[in-house]
Each structure stands twice: as C-alpha cells, then as structure tokens.
Coordinates of C-alpha atoms in Angstrom, one line a residue:
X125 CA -39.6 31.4 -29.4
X126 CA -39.1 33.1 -26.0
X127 CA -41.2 30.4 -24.9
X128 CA -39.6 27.4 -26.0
X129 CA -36.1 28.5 -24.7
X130 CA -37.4 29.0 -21.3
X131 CA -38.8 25.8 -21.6
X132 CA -35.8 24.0 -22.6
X133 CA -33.9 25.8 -19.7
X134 CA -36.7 24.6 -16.9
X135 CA -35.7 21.3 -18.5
X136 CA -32.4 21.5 -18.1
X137 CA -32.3 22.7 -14.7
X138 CA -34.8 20.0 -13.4
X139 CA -32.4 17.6 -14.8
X140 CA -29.3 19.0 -13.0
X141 CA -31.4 19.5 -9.7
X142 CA -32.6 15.9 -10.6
X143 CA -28.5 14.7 -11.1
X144 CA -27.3 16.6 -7.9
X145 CA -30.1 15.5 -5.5
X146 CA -29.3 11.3 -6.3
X147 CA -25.3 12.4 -6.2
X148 CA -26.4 13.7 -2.8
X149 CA -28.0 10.6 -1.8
X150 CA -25.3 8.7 -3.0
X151 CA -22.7 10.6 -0.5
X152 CA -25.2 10.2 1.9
X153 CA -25.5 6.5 1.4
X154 CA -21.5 6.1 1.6
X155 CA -21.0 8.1 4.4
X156 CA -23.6 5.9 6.5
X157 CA -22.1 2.6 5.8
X158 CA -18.6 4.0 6.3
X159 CA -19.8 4.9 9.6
X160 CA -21.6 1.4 9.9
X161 CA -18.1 -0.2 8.8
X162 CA -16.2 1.6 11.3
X163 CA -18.6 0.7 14.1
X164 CA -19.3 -2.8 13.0
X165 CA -15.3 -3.5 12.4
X166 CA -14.9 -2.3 16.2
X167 CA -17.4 -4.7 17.6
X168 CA -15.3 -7.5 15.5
X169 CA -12.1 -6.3 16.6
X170 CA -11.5 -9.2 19.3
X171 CA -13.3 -12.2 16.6
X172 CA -11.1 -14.6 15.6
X173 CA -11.7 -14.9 12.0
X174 CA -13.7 -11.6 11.0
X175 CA -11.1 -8.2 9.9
X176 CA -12.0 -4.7 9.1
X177 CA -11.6 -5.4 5.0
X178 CA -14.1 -8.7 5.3
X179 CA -16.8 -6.0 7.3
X180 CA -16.5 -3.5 4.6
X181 CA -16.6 -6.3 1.9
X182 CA -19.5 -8.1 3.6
X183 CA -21.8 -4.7 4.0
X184 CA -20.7 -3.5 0.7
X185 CA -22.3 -7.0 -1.1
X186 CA -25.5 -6.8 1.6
X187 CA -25.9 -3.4 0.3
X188 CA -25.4 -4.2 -3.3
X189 CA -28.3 -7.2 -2.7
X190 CA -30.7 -4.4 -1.5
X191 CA -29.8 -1.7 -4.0
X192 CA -30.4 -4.5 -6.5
X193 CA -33.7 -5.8 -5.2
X194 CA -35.2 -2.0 -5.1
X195 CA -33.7 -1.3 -8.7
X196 CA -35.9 -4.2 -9.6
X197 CA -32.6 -5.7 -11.2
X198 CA -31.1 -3.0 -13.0
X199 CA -28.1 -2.0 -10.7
X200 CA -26.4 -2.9 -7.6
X201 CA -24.0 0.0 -6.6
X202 CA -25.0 3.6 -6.5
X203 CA -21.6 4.9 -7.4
X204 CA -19.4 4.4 -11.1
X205 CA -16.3 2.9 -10.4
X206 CA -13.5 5.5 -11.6
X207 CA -10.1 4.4 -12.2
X208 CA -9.4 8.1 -11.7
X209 CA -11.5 8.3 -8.4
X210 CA -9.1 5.4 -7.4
X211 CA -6.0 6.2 -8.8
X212 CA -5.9 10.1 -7.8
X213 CA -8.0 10.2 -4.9
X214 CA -8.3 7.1 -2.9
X215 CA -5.0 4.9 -3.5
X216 CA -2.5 8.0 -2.7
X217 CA -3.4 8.6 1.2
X218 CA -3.0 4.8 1.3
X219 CA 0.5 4.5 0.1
X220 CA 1.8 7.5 1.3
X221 CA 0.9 6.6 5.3
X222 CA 2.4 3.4 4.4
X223 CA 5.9 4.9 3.6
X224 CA 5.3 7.7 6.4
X225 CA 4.7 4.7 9.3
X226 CA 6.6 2.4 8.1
X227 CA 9.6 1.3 10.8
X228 CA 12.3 2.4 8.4
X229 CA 15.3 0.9 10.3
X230 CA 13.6 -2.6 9.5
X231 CA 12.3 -1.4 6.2
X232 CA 16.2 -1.1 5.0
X233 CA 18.0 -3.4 7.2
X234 CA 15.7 -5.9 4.7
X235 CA 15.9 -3.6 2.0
X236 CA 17.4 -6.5 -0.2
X237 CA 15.0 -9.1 0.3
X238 CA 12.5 -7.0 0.3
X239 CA 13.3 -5.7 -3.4
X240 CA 14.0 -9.5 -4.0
X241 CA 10.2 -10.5 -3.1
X242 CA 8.9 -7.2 -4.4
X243 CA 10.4 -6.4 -7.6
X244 CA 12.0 -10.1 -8.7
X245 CA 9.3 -11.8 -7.2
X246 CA 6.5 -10.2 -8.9
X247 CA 8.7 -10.5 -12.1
X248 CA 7.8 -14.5 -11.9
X249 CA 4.3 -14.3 -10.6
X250 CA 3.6 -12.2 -13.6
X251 CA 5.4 -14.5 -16.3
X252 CA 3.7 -17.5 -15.4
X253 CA -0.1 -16.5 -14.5
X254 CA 0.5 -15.0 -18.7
X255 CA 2.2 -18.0 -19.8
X256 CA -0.8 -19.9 -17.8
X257 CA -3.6 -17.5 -19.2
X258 CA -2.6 -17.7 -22.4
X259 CA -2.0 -21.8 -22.4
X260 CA -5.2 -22.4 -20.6
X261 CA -7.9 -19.5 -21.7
X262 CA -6.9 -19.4 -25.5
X263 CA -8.3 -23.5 -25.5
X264 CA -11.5 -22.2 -23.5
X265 CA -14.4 -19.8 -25.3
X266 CA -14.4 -17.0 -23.8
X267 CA -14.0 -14.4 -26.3
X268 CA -11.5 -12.5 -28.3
X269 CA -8.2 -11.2 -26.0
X270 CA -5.0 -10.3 -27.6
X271 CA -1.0 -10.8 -26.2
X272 CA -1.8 -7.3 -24.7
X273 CA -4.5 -8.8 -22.6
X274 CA -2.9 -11.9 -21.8
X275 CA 0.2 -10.0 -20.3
X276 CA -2.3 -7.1 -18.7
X277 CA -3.7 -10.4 -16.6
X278 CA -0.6 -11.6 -16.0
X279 CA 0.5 -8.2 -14.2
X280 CA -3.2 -7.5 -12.2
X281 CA -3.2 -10.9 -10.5
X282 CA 0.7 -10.3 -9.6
X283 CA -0.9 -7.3 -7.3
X284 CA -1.2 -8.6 -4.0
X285 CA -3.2 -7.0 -0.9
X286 CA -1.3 -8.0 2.0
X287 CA -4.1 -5.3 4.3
X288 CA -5.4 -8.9 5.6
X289 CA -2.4 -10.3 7.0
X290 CA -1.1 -7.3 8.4
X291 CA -3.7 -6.5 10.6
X292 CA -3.0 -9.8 12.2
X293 CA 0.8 -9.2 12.6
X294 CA 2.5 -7.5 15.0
X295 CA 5.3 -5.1 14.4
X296 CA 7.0 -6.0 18.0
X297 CA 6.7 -9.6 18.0
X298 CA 7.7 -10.6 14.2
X299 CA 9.4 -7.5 13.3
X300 CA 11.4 -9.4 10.2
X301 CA 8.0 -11.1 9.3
X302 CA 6.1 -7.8 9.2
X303 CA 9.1 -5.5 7.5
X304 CA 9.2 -8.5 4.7
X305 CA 5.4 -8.7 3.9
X306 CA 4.9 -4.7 4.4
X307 CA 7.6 -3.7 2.3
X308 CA 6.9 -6.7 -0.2
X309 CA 2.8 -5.6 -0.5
X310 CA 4.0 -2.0 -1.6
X311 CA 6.9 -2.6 -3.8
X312 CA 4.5 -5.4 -5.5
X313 CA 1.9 -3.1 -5.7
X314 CA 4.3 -0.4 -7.6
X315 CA 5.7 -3.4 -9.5
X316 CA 2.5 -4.1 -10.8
X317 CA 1.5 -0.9 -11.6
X318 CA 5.0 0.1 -13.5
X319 CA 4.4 -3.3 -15.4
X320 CA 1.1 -2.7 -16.4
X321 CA 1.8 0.9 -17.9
X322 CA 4.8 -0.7 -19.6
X323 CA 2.6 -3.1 -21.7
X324 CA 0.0 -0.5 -22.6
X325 CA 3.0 1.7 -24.3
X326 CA 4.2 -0.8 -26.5
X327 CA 3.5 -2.5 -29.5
X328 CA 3.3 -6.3 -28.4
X329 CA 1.5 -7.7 -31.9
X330 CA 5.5 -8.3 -32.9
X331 CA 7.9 -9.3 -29.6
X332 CA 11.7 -9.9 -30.3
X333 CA 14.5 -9.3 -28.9
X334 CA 14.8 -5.7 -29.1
X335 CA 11.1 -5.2 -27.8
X336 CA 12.2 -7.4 -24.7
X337 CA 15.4 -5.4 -24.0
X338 CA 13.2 -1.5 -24.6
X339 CA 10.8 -3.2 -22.1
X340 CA 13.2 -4.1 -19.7
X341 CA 14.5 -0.9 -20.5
X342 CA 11.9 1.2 -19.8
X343 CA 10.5 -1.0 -16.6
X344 CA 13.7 0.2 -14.9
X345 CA 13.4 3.6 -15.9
X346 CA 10.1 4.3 -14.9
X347 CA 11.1 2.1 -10.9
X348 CA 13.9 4.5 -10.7
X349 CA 12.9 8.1 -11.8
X350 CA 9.3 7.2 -9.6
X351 CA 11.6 6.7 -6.4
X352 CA 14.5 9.7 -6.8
X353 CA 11.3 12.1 -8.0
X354 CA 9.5 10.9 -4.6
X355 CA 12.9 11.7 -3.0
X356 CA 13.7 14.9 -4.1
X357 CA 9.6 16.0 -3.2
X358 CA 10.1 14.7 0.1
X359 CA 13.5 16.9 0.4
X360 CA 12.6 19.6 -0.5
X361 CA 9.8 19.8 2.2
X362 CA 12.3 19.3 5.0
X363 CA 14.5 21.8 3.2
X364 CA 11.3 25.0 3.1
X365 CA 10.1 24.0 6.2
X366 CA 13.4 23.8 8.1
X367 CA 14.4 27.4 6.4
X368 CA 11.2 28.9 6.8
X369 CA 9.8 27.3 10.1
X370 CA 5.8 28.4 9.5
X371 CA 5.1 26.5 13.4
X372 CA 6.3 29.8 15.5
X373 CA 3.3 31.9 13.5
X374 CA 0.7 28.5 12.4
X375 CA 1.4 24.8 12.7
X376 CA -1.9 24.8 10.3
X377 CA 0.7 26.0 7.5
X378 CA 2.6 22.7 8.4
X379 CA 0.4 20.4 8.5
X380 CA -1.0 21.8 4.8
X381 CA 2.3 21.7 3.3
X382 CA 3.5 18.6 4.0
X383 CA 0.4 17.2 2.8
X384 CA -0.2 19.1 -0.5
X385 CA 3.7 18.1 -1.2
X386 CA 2.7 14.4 -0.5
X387 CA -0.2 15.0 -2.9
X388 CA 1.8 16.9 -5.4
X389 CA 5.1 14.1 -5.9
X390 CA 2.2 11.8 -6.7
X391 CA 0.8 13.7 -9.4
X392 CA 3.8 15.2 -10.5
X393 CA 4.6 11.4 -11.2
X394 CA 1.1 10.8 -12.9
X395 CA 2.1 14.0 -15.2
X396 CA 5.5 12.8 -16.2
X397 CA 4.0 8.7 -17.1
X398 CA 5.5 7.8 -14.0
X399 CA 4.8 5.4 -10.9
X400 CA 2.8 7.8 -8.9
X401 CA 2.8 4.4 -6.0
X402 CA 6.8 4.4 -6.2
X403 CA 6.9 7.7 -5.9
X404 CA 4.3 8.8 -3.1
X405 CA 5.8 6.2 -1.0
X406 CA 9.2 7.1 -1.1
X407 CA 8.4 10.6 -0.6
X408 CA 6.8 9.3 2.8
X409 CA 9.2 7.8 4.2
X410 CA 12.0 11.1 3.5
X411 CA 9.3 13.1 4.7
X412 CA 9.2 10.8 8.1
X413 CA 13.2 11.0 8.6
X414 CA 13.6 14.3 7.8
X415 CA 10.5 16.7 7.5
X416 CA 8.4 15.3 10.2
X417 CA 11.1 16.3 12.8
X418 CA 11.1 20.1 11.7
X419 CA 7.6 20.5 12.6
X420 CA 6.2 21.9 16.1
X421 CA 5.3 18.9 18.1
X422 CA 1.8 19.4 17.7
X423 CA 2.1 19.2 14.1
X424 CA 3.2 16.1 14.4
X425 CA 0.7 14.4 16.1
X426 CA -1.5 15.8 13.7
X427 CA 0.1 14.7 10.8
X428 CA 0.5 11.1 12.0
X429 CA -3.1 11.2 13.1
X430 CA -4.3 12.9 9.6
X431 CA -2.4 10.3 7.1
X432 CA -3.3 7.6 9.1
X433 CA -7.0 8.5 9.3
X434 CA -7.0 9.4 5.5
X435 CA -5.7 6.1 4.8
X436 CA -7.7 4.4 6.8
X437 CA -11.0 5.7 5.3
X438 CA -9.8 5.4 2.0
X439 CA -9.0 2.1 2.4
X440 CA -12.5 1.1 4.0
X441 CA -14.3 2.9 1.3
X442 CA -12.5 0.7 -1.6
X443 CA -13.5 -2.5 -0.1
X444 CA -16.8 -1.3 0.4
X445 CA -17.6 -0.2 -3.1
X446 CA -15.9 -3.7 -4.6
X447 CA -18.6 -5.2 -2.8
X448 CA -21.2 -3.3 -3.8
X449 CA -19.8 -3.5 -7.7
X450 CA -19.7 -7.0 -7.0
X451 CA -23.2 -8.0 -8.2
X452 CA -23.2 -5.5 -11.0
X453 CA -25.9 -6.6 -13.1
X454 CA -24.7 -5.5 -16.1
X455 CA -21.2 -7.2 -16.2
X456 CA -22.8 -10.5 -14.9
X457 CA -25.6 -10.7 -17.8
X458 CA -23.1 -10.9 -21.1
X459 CA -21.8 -14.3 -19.8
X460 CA -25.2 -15.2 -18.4
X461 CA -25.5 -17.9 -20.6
X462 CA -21.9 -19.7 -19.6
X463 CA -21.6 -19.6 -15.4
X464 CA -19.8 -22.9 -16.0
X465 CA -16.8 -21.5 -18.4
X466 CA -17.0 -18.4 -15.8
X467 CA -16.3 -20.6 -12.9
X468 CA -13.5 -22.5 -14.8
X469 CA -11.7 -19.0 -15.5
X470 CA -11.8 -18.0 -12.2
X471 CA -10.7 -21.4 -11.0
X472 CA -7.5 -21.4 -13.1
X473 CA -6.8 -17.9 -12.2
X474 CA -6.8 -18.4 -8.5
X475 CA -4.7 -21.9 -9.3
X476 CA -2.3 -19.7 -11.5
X477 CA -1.9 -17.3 -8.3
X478 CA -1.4 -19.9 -5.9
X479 CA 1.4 -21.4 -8.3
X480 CA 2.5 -17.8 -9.2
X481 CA 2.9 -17.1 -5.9
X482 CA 5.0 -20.5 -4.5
X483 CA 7.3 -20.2 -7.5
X484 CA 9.3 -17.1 -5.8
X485 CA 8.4 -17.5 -2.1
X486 CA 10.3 -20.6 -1.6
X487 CA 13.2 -20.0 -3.7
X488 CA 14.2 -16.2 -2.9
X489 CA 13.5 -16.9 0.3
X490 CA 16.5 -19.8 0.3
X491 CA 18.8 -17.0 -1.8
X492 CA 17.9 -14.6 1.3
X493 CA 19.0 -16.8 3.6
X494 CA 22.3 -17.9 2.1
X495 CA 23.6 -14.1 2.8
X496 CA 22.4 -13.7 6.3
X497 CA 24.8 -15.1 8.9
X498 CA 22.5 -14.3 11.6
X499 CA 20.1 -17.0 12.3
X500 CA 17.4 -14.5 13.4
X501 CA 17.5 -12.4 10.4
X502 CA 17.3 -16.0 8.1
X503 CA 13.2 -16.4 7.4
X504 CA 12.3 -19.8 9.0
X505 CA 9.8 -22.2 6.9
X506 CA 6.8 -20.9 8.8
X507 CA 7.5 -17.2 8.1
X508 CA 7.5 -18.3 4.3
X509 CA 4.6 -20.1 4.6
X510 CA 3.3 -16.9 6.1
X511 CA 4.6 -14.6 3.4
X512 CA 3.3 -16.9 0.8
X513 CA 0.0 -17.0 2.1
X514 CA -0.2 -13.2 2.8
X515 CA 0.8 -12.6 -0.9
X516 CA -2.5 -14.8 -2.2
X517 CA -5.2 -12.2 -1.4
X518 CA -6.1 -9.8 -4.6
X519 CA -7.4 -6.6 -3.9
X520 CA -8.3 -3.2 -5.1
X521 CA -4.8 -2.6 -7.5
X522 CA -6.2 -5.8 -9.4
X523 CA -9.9 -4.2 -9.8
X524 CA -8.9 -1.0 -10.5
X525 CA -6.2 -2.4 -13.4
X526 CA -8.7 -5.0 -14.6
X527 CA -11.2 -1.9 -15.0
X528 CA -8.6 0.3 -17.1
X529 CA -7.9 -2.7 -19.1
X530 CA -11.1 -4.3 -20.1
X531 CA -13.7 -2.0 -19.7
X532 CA -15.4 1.6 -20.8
X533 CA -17.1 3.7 -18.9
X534 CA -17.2 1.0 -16.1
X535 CA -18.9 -1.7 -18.0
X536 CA -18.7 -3.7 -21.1
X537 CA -20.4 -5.6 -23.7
X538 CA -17.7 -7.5 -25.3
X539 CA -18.0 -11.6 -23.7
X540 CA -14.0 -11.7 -23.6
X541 CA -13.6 -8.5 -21.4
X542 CA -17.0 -9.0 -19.5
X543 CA -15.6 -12.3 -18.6
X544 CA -12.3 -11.4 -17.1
X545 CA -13.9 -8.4 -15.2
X546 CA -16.4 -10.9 -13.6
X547 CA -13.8 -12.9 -12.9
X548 CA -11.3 -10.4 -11.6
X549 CA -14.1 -10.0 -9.3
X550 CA -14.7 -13.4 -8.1
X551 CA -11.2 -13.5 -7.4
X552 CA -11.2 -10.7 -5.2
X553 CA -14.1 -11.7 -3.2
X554 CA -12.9 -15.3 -2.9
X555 CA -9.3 -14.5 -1.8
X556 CA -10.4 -11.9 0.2
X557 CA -13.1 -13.6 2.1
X558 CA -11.8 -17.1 2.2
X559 CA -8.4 -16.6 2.8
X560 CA -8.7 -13.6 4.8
X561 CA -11.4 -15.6 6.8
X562 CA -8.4 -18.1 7.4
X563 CA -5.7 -15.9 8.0
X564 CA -5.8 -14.8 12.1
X565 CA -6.2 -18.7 12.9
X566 CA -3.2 -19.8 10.6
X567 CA -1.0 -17.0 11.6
X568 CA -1.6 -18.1 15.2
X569 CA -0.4 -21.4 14.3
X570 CA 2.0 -21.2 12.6
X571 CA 3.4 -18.1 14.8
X572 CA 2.0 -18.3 18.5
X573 CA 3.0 -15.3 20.4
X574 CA 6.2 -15.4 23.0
X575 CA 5.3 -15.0 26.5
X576 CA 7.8 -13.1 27.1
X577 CA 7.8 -10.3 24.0
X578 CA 11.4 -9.4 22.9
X579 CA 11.6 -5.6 21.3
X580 CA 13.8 -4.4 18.6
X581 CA 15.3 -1.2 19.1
X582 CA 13.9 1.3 17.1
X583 CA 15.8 4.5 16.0
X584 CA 12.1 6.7 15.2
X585 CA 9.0 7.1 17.1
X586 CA 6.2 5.2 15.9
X587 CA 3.6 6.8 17.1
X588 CA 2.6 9.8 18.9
X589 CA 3.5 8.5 22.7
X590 CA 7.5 8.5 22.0
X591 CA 7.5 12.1 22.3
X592 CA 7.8 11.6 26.0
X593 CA 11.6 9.6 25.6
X594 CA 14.6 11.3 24.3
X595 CA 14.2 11.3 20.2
X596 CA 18.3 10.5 20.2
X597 CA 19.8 9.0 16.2
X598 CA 21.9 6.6 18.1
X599 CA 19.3 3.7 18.2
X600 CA 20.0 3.7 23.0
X601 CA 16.9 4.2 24.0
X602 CA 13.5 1.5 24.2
X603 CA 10.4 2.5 23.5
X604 CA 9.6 2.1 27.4
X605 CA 9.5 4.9 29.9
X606 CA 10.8 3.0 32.8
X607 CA 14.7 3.9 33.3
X608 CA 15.7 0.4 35.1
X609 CA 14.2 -1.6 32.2
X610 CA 16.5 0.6 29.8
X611 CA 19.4 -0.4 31.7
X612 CA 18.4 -3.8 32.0
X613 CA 17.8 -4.4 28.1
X614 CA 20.3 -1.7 26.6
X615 CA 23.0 -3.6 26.6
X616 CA 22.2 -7.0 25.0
X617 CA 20.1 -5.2 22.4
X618 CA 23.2 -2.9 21.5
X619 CA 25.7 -6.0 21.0
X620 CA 22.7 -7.5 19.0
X621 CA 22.5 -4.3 16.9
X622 CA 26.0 -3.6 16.8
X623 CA 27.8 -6.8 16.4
X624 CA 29.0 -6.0 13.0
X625 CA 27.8 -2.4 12.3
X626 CA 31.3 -1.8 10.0
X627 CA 29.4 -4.0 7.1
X628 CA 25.9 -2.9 7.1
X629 CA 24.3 -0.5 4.9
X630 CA 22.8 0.9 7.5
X631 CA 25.9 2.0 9.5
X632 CA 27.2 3.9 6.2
X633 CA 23.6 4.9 5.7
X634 CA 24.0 6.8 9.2
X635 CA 27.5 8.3 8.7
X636 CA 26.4 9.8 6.0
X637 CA 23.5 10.9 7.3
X638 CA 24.5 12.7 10.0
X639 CA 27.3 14.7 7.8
X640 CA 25.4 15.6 5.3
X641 CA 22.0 15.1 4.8
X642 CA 20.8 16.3 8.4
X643 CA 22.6 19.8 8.4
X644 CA 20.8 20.2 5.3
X645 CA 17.7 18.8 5.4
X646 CA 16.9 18.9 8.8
X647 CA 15.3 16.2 10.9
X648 CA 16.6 14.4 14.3
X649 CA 18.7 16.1 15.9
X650 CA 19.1 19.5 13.8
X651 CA 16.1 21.2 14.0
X652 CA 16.9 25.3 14.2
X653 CA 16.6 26.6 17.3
X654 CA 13.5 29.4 17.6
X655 CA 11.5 30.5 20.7
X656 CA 8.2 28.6 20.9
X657 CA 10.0 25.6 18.9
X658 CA 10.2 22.0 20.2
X659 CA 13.7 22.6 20.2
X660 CA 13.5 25.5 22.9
X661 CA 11.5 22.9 25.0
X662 CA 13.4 19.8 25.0
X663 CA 17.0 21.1 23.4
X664 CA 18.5 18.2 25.7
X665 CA 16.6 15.6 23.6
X666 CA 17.8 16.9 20.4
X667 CA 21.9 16.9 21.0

C-alpha cells in the first residue's frame, strides 16, 4: 500500500518537474526571439517597406515553420493562446501608454471627429461586414454559425490596428493626421470590444425593436461608465499622491502606485462587465495631466520610460505569437479538405473590410469638414485616403475576439468555427504583411515631408527632454531651447492658436481647469511646495 502511494507520488512529481521544465523552455524560447525582434527591428529601422510589427510577424511564422518541422507536424507554437493572457496581461500596458503619451491638446481639439471615426464609424463597418457575412457565408458551406456569430464577425473585423501606420507618421509634421488615426485606432478598438460584449449578453435568436433599443441602450452605458470609472481612478491618484507626496522619502513608492492604479481601473472595469480598453485609457491620459506632474522629476522619467517599454514589449510579443499560432496544425486540418471555400471566406472578409471601411471614411470625413472653418483643421483627400488605409490592417483585438468567440481551449473541432479562426487568421497576416508592407511608401506619397517642418505648440511635455523648458499651462513656449527661435515663432503660433479661443472647448476646458480641477488634483502648475521637491528646484517654472 505504502508502496503504491509513493509510487503514484514519484509519478506525479516527475510529471510536474516534466510540465515546469518545457514551461521553462517555452519562456526561454520567447525571451530569445523578443530579443531577436528587437535587434532585428533596429537593423530595419531605416528600410523602406519593413516595420517592427512585420519583424515580429515574420520571425514568429519562421519559428512556427521550425517548431512544426521538429514536432513532426503536430504543433507550431509552443505557447496556448489565452484570451485572458491577452486581455489582462498584454493588451492593458498597451492602451494605457497610449492614453499616457498621447498629445492631449490635439487629442481634444479633434475630440469630435475623432469620436465620429471611432465610435460612429465603427458603428457602419460593423453593420455591413454582418449584413455582408451573413448575405455571402450563409450561400457558402462552411458550417453551422448562428445571428450571434454573424454579428460577433461583424464587430472583430471592425477592430482596426493602426500600430503600422503610425510608426510611419509623424506627430510634428501631420499633427491633425496623427491625432485623427491615434485617437480613431483606440476608440475603435474600445468600440469593438464594448460591441462585442454587448452581443454575447443578449438573446439575439428573436431581434425587435425593444432588443435594438436595450442594445443601444446598454452599448452606451457600458462607453460611458468605462470612461468616468477610468476618470475617477486616474483622480484619485493625483489626489493621494499630491496629499501624501511619497517622492521626499521614495520616488519607488511613485512609480508603484501610479502603476498598480493604472492596472487596477482596468480590472476594476473587467469586474464590473465593463470596457476595461475605455477605461485604462482614459485613466492615462488624467493620470498625464494631473498625476504625472506631482511626481519628483525622476519619477517621471521613469514612468514615461516604464509604460512605454511595457507597451512596447507587449506589443512585440502579440505579433510574435500570432505568427507562430499562425500555422497551428490543428485549426488548419478540420478544413483540410476545402482550401478553396477557405480562400473564398477570407477573400470576402478582407473585401467586406475594405468596403466596411470606405463607407465612413469618406463621408464623416465631409461632415468634419463642414464644421471646421479653418482650412488646416479640414482633412484634405489624401489624409482620408491615409486614414482609410491605416484603418484596413486587422490585428491582435480581432485574434483575441475571434478566439473568445469560436474556439475552446484555443482550438476547435467544429468546420464553421475552425473556418472563421483560420480565416481570422489569414486576414491578419495578409493585412498586416501586405498592406503594412505598402504603407511607408504610400504614406510618402501621398504626404511627402515639408522642408521646412512647421510645429504645433504643445501645452505638455512629450517626452523626457522638455524638463529642461519652463512646463508653463499657457501653451508660450516651443518645444525648442533656443530663446531667439521662441521669439521668432511665438507670435504667429499664438494668433494661430488663439484666433478664436472664446468658442473652443478647449478654452472652457482650461478655465475650468485652472479653478478647479488643478487646486484639487494637482498637476501643472500646483504641485505642493516640499524641500527636495521639483517644486523647490524650479518654483519659477511652476507659477
């Protein structure tokens, strides 16, 4: 008896040893080609047609070829796909450093069209790639899918990845261009999202009118209680930190509570069924205008070095696995026996985004321009052409949705869901390779860069180097060092700025900023004074 239960307790244990020595090979595996991908996307920096999402993609499939070939065709990737590794470990770095860079004088000087392209916009893309799935795939044989399915498609190809087309644009030369698609990619991305958890909580085997209006209903709840509950996180940091000012005994104390507050609105948001996306980001970009400025200047460099290099790996790492998931045998072998009917799906799908995609473009863009008076805020026919086109790539929101949706466990045996995984996954690869490829030489095209390179003003450091100008809330200073190019530029960019400040947002925005919010929360220009502080170093720059 003894015997036997030592026996079956050896067993055991070899089996755990066994389980956490090929996790440990795994890791080590990743690690390597992250390394690889960060070297190899540095050599490719300066190439014409090659970005840092097509390396990871094209060493994720490589590797995926040779973990295939020494599997003797059993598997290509050495890692599961999660949704939950995705969704609560990978995809909130990403969106969070998007809100907490992001040039938020731009961001809500376009805040309009932005929400237009974003929230309207995806609206349309996702009503007619379902009305085009379900008039094209229910005439095809590729399995059973219900209305449930056919709107879950609808809302994974409406998530763009934009990561392409913003590497290739710059923030000083085509600020507009680059506020629009930036702000666009994450409010689409949150759309999406939002959309999709909508259809899985209803009943959609009867739709009428009072279904329609609880969905519409409930879409809107879910966009605003994610963005005030990113909000409120994002105050309530400023407000501790301000109060309690950890940086005169450990800027380490900062630097851990900004970022497990960051964390914690996004899973607060996952805990209440809300949009964890909507709400991270939002929380970024209060925690930029308010909490980042009651931090001791080395926390802040650390912070903006931290997010960004946490989003940065994350967002290598999710390419590179979609590669390697790419030639999973196992998805690839139910439809085996149809590549043709596999090509055709994929085919209408990427015809359905292109269509998808054209239908709002175009026409918001016209309703955009009919309210601007200024003909440099009005988008020009090659900046939509450029928005359109950066809107066409599919990335990893549309995996990791298409993996909730039709799979378990990370693979299936049914021919409908195996199909639309395989060709969620064509269309990935194809839009991100092929378009991506052809996305530096169009952008050059269509926008070649000014000789002379124009700046607009910005009212917030963007990066670690403005700590050496006067941080002042009144938007009169460059980004520049050099005091005669100030005066030079100052006062053209002020008329430009402030030709009609009396009906902008942004100039009740700032009145009411600097009466209430700031004395409160903190931020530019109200940090408390304490010995040690940046405020006791530079108290000129903060007055």
């Amino acid at each position: 008896m003894a015997i036997g239960i030592i026996s079956t307790l050896l067993a055991k244990s070899e089996t755990i040893l066994s389980s956490d020595h090929s996790s440990i090979v795994s890791m080590n595996i990743c690690v390597a080609l992250l390394c690889a991908c960060i070297v190899i996307g540095h050599l490719l920096e300066e190439s014409r047609w090659m970005n840092e999402s097509i390396t990871a993609l094209a060493i994720g499939i490589c590797t995926g070829i040779v973990i295939l070939l020494t599997s003797g065709w059993k598997s290509s990737h050495i890692l599961v796909f999660s949704e939950d590794l995705f969704f609560i470990y990978l995809l909130p770095p990403i969106i969070f450093n998007a809100g907490f860079q992001v040039k938020k004088k731009q961001f809500f000087r376009n805040f309009m069209t932005i929400m237009l392209f974003g929230a309207i916009g995806t609206l349309i893309s996702f009503a007619i790639i379902s009305a085009g799935a379900i008039h094209f795939f229910q005439k095809m044989n590729i399995g059973t899918l219900t209305i449930g399915d056919f709107l879950a498609i609808g809302s994974i190809f409406s998530a763009t990845d934009s990561v392409c087309t913003l590497q290739v644009l710059n923030q000083d030369e085509t600020p507009l261009l680059y506020s629009l698609v930036f702000g666009e990619g994450v409010v689409n991305d949150a759309t999406s999202v939002v959309l999709f958890n909508a259809i899985q909580n209803f009943d959609l085997s009867n739709i009428n009118s009072a279904i329609c209006l609880q969905f519409v209903g409930n879409f809107l709840y879910l966009f605003i209680s994610s963005t005030l509950l990113g909000v409120l996180t994002g105050l309530l940091s400023a407000y501790i930190i301000k109060k309690l000012y950890f940086g005169r005994h450990s800027t380490d104390r900062e630097v851990a509570l900004m970022i497990l507050m960051a964390y914690l609105s996004y899973m607060l948001a996952e805990l209440l069924d809300l949009s964890g996306i909507l709400t991270v980001f939002f929380c970024g970009i209060v925690m930029s205008h308010y909490t980042w400025h009651n931090v001791t200047e080395s926390s802040r460099v650390t912070t903006k070095h931290t997010f960004a290099t946490l989003s940065f790996v994350a967002e290598t790492f999710i390419f590179l696995y979609v590669g390697m998931d790419a030639l999973d045998i196992e998805k690839w072998s139910v439809i085996s026996d149809s590549p043709g009917t596999s090509v055709g799906v994929s085919s209408i799908l990427l015809g359905l985004i292109l269509v998808g995609r054209a239908a709002f473009v175009f026409p918001l863009s016209f309703i955009s321009n009919l309210t601007k008076k200024n003909p440099n805020e009005k988008i020009h026919f090659k900046q939509q052409v450029t928005i359109w086109w950066a809107g066409l790539m599919r990335g990893a929101v549309s995996m990791a949705l298409a993996y909730n949706q039709f799979t378990n466990s990370g693979h299936t045996q049914l021919r409908g869901n195996a199909m639309m995984i395989t060709s969620t996954i064509t269309v990935v690869l194809f839009s991100t390779v092929v378009f991506g490829l052809m996305t530096k030489p169009l952008v050059r095209i269509l926008l070649p860069s000014p000789k002379h390179l124009s700046r607009m003003i910005s009212s917030e450091p963007s990066t670690p180097k403005s700590f050496i100008v006067p941080l002042l809330g009144n938007g009169n200073e460059t980004e520049g060092g050099d005091q005669s190019n100030r005066n030079v530029t100052r006062p053209t960019s002020l008329r430009m700025l402030l030709s009609t400040p009396s009906h902008t947002v942004h100039y009740y925005w700032r009145k009411f900023d600097d009466a209430f919010m700031r004395p409160v929360f903190g931020g530019r220009g109200f940090v408390p004074f304490v010995p040690g502080s940046p405020t006791d170093q530079n108290g000129h720059q903060w007055n």
